[in-house]
Short mmCIF file of C-alpha atoms and ligand atoms in Angstrom, two decimals:
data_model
loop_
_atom_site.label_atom_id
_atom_site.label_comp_id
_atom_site.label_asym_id
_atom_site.label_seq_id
_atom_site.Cartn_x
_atom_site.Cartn_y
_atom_site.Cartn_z
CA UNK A 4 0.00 0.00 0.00
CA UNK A 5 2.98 2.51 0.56
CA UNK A 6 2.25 4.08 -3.30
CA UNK A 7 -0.98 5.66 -0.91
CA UNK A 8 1.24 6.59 1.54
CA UNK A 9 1.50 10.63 1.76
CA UNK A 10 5.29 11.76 1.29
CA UNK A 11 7.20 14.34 2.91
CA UNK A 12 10.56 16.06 2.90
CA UNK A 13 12.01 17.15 6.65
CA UNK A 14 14.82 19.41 5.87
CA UNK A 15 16.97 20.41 9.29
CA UNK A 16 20.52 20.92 9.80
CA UNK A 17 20.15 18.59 13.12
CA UNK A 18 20.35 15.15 12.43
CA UNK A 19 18.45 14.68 16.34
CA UNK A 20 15.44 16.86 14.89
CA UNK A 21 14.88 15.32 11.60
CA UNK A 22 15.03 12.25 13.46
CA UNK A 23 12.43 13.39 16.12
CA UNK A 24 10.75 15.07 13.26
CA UNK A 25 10.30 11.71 11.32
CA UNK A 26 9.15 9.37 13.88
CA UNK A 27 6.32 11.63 14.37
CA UNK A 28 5.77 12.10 10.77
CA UNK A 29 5.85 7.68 9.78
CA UNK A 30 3.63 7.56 13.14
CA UNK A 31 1.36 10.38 11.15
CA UNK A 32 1.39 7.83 7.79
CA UNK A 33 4.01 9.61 6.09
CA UNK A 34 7.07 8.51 4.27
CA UNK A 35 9.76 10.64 5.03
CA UNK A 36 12.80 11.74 3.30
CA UNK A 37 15.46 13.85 5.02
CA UNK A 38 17.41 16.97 3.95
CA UNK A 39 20.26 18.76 6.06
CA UNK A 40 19.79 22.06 3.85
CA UNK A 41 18.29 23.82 1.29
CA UNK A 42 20.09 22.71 -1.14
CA UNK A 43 19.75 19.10 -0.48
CA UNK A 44 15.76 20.18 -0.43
CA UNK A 45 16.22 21.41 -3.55
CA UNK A 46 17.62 18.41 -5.57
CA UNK A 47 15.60 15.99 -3.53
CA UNK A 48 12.38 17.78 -4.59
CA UNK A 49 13.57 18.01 -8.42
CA UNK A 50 14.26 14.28 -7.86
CA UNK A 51 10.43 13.90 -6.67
CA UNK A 52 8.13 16.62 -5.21
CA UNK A 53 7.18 15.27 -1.86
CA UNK A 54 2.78 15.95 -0.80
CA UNK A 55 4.53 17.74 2.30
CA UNK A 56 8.14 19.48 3.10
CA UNK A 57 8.95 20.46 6.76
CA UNK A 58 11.26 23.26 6.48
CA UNK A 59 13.79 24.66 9.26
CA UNK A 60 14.75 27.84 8.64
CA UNK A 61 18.77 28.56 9.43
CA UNK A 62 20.75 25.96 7.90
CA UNK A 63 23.95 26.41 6.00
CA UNK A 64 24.40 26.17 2.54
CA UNK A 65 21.01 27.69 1.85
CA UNK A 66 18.50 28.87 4.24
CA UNK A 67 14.59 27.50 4.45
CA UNK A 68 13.09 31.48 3.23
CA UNK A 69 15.58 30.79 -0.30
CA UNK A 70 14.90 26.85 -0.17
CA UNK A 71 10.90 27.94 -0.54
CA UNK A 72 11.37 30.25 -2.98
CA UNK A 73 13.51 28.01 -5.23
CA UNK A 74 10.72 24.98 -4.63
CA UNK A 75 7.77 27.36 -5.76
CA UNK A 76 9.88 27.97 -8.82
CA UNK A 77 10.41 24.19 -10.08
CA UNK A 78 7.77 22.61 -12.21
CA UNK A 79 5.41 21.10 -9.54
CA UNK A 80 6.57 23.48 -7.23
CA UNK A 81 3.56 25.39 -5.86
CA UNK A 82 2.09 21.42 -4.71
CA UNK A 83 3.59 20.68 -1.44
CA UNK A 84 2.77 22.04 1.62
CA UNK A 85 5.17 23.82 2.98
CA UNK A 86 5.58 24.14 6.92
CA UNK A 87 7.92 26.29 8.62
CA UNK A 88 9.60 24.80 11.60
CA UNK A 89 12.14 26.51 13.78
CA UNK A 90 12.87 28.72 16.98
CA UNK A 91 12.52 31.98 15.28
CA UNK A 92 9.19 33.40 16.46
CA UNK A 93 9.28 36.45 15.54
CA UNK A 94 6.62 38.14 13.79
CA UNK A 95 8.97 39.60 10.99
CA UNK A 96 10.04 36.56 10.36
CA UNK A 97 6.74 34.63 10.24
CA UNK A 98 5.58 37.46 7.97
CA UNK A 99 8.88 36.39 6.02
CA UNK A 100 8.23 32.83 5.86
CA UNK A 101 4.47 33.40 4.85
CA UNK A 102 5.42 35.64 2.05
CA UNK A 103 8.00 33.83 1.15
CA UNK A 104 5.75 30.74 0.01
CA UNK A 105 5.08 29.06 3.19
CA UNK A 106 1.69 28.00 3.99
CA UNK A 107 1.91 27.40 7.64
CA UNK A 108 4.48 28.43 10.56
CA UNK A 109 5.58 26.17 13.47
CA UNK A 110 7.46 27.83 16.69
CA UNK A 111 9.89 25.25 17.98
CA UNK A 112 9.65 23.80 20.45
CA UNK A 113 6.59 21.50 18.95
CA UNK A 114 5.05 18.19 20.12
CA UNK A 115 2.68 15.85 18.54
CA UNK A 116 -0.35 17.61 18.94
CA UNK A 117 0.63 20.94 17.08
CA UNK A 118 2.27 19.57 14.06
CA UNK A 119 -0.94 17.29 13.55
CA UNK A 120 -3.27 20.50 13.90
CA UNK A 121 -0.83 21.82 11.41
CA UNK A 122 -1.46 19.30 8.89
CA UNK A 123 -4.73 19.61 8.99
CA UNK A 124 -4.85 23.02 8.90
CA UNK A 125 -2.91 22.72 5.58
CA UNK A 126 -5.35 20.05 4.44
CA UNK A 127 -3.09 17.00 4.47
CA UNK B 197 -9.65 14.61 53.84
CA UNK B 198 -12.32 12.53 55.55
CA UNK B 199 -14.99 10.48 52.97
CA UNK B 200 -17.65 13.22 54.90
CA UNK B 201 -15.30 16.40 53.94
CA UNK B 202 -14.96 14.75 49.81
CA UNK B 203 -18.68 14.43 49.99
CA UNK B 204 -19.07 18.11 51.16
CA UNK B 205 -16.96 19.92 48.45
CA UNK B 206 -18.42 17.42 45.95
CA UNK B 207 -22.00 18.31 46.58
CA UNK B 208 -21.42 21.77 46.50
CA UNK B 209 -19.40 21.91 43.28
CA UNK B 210 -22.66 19.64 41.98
CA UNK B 211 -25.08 22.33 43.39
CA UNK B 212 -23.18 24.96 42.60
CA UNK B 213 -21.43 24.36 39.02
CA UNK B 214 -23.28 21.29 37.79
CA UNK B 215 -19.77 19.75 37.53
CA UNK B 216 -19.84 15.81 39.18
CA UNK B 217 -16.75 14.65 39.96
CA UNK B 218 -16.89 10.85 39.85
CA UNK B 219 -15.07 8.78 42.58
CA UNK B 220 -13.19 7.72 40.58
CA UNK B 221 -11.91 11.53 39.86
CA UNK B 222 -11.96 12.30 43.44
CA UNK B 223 -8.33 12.44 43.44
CA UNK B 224 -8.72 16.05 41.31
CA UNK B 225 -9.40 17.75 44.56
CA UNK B 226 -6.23 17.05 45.98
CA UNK B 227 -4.16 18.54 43.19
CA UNK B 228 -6.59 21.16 42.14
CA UNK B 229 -7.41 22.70 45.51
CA UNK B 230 -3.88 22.85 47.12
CA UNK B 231 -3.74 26.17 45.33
CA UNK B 232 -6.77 27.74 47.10
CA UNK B 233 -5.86 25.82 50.55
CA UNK B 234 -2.54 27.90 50.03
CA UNK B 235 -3.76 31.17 49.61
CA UNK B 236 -6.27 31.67 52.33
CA UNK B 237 -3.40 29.95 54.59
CA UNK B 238 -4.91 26.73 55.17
CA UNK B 239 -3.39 24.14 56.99
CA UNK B 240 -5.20 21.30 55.10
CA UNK B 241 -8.29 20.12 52.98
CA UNK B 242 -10.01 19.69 55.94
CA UNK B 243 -9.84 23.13 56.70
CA UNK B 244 -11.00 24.02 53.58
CA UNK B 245 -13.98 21.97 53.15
CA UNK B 246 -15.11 23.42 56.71
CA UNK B 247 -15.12 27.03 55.13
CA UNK B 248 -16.46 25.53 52.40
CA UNK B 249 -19.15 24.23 54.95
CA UNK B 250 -19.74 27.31 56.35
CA UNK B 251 -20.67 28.76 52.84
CA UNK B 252 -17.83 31.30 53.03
CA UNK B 253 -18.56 33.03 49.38
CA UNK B 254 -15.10 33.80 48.57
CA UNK B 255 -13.82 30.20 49.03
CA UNK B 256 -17.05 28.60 47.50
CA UNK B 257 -16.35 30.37 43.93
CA UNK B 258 -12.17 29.96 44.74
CA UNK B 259 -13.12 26.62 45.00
CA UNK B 260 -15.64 26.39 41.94
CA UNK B 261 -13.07 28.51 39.86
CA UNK B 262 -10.27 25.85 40.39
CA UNK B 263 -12.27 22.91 39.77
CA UNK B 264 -12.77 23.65 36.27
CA UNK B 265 -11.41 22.34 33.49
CA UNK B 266 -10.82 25.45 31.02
CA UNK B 267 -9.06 23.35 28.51
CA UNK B 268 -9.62 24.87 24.90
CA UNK B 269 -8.44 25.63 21.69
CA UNK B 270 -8.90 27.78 18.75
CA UNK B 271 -11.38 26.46 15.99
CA UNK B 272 -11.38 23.59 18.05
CA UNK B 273 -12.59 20.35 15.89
CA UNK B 274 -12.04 22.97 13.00
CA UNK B 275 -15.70 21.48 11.68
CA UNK B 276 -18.09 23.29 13.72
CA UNK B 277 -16.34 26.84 12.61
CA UNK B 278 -16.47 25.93 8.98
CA UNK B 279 -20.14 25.01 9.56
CA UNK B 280 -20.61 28.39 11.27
CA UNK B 281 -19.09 30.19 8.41
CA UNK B 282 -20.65 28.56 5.48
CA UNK B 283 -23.82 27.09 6.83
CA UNK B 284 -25.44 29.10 9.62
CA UNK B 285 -24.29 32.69 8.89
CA UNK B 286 -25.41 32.40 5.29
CA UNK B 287 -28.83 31.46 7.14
CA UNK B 288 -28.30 34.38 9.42
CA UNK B 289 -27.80 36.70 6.71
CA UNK B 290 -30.78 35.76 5.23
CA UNK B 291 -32.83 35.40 7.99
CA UNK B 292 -32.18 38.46 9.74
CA UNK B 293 -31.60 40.74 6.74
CA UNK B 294 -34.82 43.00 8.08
CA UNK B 295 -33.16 43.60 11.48
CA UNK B 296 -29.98 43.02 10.20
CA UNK B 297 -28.59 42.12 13.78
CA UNK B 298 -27.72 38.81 15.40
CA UNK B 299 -26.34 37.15 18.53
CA UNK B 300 -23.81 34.65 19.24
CA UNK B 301 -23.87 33.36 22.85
CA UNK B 302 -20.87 31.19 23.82
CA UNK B 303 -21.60 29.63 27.10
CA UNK B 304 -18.63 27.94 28.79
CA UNK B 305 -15.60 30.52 26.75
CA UNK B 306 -13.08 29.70 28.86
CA UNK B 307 -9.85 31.52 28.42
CA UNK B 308 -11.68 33.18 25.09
CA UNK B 309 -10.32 30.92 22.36
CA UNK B 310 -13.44 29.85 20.97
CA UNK B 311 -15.12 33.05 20.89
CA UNK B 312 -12.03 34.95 19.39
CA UNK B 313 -12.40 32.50 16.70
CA UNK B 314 -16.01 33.40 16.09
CA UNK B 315 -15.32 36.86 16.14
CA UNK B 316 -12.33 36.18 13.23
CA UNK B 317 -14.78 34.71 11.19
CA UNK B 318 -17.18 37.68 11.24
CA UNK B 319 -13.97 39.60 11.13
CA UNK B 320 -12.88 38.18 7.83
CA UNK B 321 -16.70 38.19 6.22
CA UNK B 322 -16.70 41.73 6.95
CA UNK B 323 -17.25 42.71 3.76
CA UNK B 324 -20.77 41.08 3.79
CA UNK B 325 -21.59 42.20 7.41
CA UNK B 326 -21.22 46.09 6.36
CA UNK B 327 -23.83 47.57 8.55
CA UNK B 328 -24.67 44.20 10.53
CA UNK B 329 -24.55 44.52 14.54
CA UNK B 330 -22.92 41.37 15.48
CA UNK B 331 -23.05 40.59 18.79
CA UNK B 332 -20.91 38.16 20.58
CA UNK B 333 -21.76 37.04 24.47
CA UNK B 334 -19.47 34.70 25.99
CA UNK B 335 -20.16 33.69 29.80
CA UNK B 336 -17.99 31.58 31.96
CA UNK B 337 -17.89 30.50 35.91
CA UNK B 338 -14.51 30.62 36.32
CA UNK B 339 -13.31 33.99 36.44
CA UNK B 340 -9.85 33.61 36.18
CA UNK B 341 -10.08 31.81 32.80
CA UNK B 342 -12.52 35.09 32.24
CA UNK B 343 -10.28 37.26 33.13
CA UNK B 344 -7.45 35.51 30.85
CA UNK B 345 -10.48 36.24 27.85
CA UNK B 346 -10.42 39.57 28.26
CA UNK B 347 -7.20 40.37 28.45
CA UNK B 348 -6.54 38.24 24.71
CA UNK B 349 -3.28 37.37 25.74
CA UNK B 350 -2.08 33.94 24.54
CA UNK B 351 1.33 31.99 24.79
CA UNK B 352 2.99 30.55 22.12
CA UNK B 353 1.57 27.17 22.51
CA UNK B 354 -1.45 28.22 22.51
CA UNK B 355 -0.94 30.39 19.52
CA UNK B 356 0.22 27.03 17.91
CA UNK B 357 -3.33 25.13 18.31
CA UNK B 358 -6.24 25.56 16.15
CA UNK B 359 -5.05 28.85 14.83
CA UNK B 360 -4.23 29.44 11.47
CA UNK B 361 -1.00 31.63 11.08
CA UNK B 362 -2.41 33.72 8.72
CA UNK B 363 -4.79 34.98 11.39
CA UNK B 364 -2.18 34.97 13.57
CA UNK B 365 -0.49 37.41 11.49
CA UNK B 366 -3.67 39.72 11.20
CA UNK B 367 -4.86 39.75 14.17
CA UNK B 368 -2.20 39.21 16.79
CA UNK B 369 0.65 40.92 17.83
CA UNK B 370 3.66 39.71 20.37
CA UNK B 371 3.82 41.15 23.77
CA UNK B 372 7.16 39.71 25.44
CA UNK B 373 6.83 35.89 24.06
CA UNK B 374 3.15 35.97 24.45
CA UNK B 375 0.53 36.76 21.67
CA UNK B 376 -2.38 39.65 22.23
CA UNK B 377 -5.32 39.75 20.11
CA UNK B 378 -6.18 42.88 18.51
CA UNK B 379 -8.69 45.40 20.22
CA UNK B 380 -10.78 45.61 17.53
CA UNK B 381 -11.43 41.69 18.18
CA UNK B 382 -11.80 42.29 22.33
CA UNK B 383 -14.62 44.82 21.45
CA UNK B 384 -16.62 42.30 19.45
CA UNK B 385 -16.61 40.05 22.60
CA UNK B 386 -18.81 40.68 25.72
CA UNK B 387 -17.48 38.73 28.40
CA UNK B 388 -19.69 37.91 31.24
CA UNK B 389 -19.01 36.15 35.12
CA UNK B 390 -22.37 33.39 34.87
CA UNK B 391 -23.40 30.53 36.13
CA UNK B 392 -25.46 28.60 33.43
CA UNK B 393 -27.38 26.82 35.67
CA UNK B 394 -29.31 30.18 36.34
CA UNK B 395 -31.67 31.23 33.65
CA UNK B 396 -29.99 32.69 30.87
CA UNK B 397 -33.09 35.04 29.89
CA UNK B 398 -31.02 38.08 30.81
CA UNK B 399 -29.58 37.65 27.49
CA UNK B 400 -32.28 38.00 25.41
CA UNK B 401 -33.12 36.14 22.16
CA UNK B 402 -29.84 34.32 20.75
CA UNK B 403 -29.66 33.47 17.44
CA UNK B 404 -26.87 31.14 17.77
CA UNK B 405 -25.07 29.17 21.07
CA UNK B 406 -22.20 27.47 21.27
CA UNK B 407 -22.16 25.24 24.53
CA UNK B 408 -19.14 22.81 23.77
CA UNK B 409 -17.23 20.79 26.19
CA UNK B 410 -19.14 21.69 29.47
CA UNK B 411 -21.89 19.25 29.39
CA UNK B 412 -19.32 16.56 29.35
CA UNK B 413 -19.09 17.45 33.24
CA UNK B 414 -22.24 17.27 34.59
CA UNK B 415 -24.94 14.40 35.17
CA UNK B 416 -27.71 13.91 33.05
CA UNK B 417 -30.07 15.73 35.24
CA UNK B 418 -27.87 19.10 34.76
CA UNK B 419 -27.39 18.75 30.95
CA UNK B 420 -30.96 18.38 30.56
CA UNK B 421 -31.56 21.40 32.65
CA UNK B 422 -28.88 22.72 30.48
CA UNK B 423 -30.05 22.11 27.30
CA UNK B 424 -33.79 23.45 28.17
CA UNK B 425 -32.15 26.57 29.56
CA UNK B 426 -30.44 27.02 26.33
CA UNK B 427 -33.53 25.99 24.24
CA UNK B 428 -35.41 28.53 25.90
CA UNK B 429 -32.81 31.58 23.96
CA UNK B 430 -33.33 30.38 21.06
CA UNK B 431 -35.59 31.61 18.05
CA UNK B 432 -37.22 29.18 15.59
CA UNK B 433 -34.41 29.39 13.29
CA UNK B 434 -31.73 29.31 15.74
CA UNK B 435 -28.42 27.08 15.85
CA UNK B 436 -26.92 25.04 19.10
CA UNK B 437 -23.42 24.20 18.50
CA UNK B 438 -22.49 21.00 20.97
CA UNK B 439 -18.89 19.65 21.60
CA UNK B 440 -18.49 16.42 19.71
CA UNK B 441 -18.85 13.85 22.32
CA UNK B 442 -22.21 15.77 23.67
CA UNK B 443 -25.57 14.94 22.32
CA UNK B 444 -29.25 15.72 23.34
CA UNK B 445 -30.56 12.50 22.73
CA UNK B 446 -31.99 11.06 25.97
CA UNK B 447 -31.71 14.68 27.31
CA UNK B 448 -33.95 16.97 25.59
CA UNK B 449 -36.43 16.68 22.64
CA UNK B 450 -36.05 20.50 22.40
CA UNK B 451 -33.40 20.38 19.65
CA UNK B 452 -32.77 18.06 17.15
CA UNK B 453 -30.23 17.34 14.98
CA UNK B 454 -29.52 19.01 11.62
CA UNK B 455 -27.64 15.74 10.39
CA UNK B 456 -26.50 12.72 12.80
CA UNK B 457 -23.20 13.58 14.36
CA UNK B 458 -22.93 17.13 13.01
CA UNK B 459 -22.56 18.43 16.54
CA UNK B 460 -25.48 21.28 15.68
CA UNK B 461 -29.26 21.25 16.52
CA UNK B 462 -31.94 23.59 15.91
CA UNK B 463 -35.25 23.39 18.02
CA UNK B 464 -38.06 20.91 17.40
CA UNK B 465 -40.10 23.47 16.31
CA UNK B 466 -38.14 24.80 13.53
CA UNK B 467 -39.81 25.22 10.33
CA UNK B 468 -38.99 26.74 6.73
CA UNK B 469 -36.92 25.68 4.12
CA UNK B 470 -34.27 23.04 5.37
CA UNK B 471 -30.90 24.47 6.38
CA UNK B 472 -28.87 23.37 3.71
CA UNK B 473 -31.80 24.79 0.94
CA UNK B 474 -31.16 28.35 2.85
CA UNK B 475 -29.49 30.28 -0.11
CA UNK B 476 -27.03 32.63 0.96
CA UNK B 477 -28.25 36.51 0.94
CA UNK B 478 -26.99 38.43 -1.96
CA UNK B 479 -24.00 40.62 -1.05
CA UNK B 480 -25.39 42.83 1.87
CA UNK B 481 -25.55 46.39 0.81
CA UNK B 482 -22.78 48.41 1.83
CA UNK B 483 -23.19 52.23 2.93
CA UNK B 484 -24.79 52.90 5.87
CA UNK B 485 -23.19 52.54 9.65
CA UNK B 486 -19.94 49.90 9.44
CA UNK B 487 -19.69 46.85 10.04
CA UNK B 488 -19.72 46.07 13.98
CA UNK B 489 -17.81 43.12 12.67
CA UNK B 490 -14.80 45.42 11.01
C1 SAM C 643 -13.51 22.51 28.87
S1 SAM C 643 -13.99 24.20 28.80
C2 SAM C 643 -14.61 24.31 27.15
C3 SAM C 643 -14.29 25.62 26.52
C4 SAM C 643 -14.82 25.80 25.11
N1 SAM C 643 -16.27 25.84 25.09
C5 SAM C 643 -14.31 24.74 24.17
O1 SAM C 643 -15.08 23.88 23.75
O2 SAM C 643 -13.11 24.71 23.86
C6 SAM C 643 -15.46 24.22 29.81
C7 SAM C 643 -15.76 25.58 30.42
O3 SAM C 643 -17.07 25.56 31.01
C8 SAM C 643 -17.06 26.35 32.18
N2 SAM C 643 -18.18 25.99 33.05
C9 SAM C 643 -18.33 24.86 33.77
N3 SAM C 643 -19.47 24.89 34.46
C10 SAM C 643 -20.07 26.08 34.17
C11 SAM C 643 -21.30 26.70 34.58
N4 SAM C 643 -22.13 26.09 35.42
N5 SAM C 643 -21.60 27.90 34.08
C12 SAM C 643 -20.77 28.53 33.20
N6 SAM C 643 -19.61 27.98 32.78
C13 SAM C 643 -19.25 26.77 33.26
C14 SAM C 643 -15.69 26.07 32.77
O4 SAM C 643 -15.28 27.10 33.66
C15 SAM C 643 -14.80 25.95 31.54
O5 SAM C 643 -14.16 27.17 31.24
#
């Protein structure tokens, strides 16, 4: 059945919070693939556009407010949901991340409840 | 605590707040009420429950006040607010397009969440409310979780569940690492200190009521009491919004069900074209006084 299964990207310079981040998401019915930047985000969604991408926002390389701009730009690009998730709270930079191409905004730290409100508030 | 001294506080909060703690749940007094032993300098429950006893009127709503639960979200179950948005106001708007006024009573608020998130809706439909008074009443027994309400003042976490961040954005801005809804959003809100096992007739005719998650505490005596009480507000055309594990059946034959399990009723007596056949009313007019909802 995993062709049904709804796939996500969880793209976080920690290796401890994509893990975290993807035992919640199989537990959720996902199938997760991991990214430690933007970059990485980048070629893994030109390799397949995942249904959902989990995005941290300071990472090396490239950063989650250029990683969701370059995703909106690829073919297939305006499809996944994209959800913020990092410590920033500030409202300048949620404004950012909305703007930006994000469709919803998580303030770390998260648990299980919030990130499944969040998906359905994205409709997924 | 003596079985005697349980039995006291319990009956009262029964009496008093409709809640009924099950023995079971007994064990809630303990952790809920060392807070209120504390502060009047208590040595013990016992002591306590002998004010309580005495009917010392302070302590009795101290008491009530920390034996609630106030747990809520915003757009909590998400359902019932999409229901309210595209389902009853449509029928309000066309319904009440003479008077062109309406109002909301939300009985059990709590901290304010689920009114707030009535008051966005009407916020964001302002367009089609231009020169609609929209009236939101939201009543609570505990009056710390009222006074939490009116301040609008919401942590992170709670920022985080139920609430879109788009509305976050609009209608919120950060205080320290807290969240404060916007004053024009407070003013659409009346918050009031009430019991609803009194009558609620002092509010008048209400054209919709949310009761959600407060039911769930009392005994079936209480919610039928309850549901009668709130029967009584409502017009022929009215809506009851009811948390998702409450129902009326059993209770009341005063409302009824639009659809099995949608969570809202309307009274027996309700007559006219059948809620879903209500078209929505052409784009209110705009001119006249503003929007109460803008
Ligand atoms: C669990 S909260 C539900 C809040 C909100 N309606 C929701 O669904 O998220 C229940 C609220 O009902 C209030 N409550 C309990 N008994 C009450 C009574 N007799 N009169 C008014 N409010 C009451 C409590 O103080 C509490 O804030």
């Amino acid at each position: 059945m995993s062709a049904l299964r709804k796939t996500c990207l969880i793209v976080d310079d920690s290796r401890a919070i994509r893990a975290v981040a993807r035992q919640l998401l199989e537990e959720l019915g996902f199938d997760a693939r991991e990214a430690a930047n933007g970059l990485e985000a980048i070629a893994s969604c030109r390799e397949q556009m995942p249904d959902m991408i989990l995005l941290d926002r300071n990472m090396p390389q490239l950063d989650g407010i250029g990683c969701v701009r370059a995703i909106r730009a690829l073919p297939g690009g305006k499809e996944p949901k994209v959800i913020f998730c990092t410590t920033e709270s500030s409202l300048m930079a949620i404004a950012e991340a909305i703007a930006a191409g994000a469709d919803e905004y998580i303030m770390k730290p998260f648990d299980r409840e919030i990130l499944e409100l969040k998906l359905s508030m994205v409709g997924i | 605590m003596t079985a005697g001294e349980v039995a006291l506080i319990c009956d009262m909060l029964r009496r008093r707040s409709g809640l009924t703690l099950p023995p079971e749940k007994a064990y809630l007094l303990e952790s809920r009420l060392r807070p209120v032993v504390r502060k009047y300098g208590l040595a013990d429950l016992s002591a306590l429950s002998a004010l309580v006893a005495r009917r010392n009127p302070q302590v009795v709503a101290d008491v009530v006040d920390a034996m609630t639960t106030n747990e809520t979200l915003f757009f909590r179950d998400m359902k019932p607010f999409s229901m309210f948005r595209d389902l009853v106001l449509p029928a309000l708007l066309g319904g009440r397009a003479a008077q062109r006024s309406f109002r909301i009573l939300c009985a059990g608020a709590s901290s304010g969440q689920e009114p707030y998130s009535l008051a966005m809706i009407l916020a964001e439909e302002a367009a089609r409310l231009q020169g609609w008074r929209c009236e939101i009443v939201a009543i609570d027994i505990s009056t710390t979780a009222l006074e939490r309400a009116r301040a609008g003042v919401y942590s992170q976490f709670e920022v985080q569940r139920g609430l879109p961040t788009r509305l976050l954005l609009k209608y919120f801005r950060p205080v320290g690492d807290n969240w404060q809804i916007a004053e024009e959003l407070r003013a659409m809100v009346r918050f009031r200190d009430f019991n609803l096992l009194n009558d609620l007739a002092p509010f008048g005719r209400c054209d919709v009521i949310f009761c959600r998650n407060m039911l769930i505490y009392f005994d079936p005596a209480t919610k039928a009491r309850t549901l009668q009480n709130i029967a009584r507000r409502l017009p022929a055309d009215g809506f009851v919004f009811l948390g998702a594990s409450e129902t009326t059946m059993g209770l009341t034959d005063a409302l009824v069900p639009i659809r099995t399990s949608s969570g809202v009723y309307r009274p027996q007596a309700a007559t006219g074209p059948a809620v879903a056949a209500v078209a929505p009313s052409p784009a209110a007019p705009s001119g006249s006084s503003a929007a109460s909802a803008a």
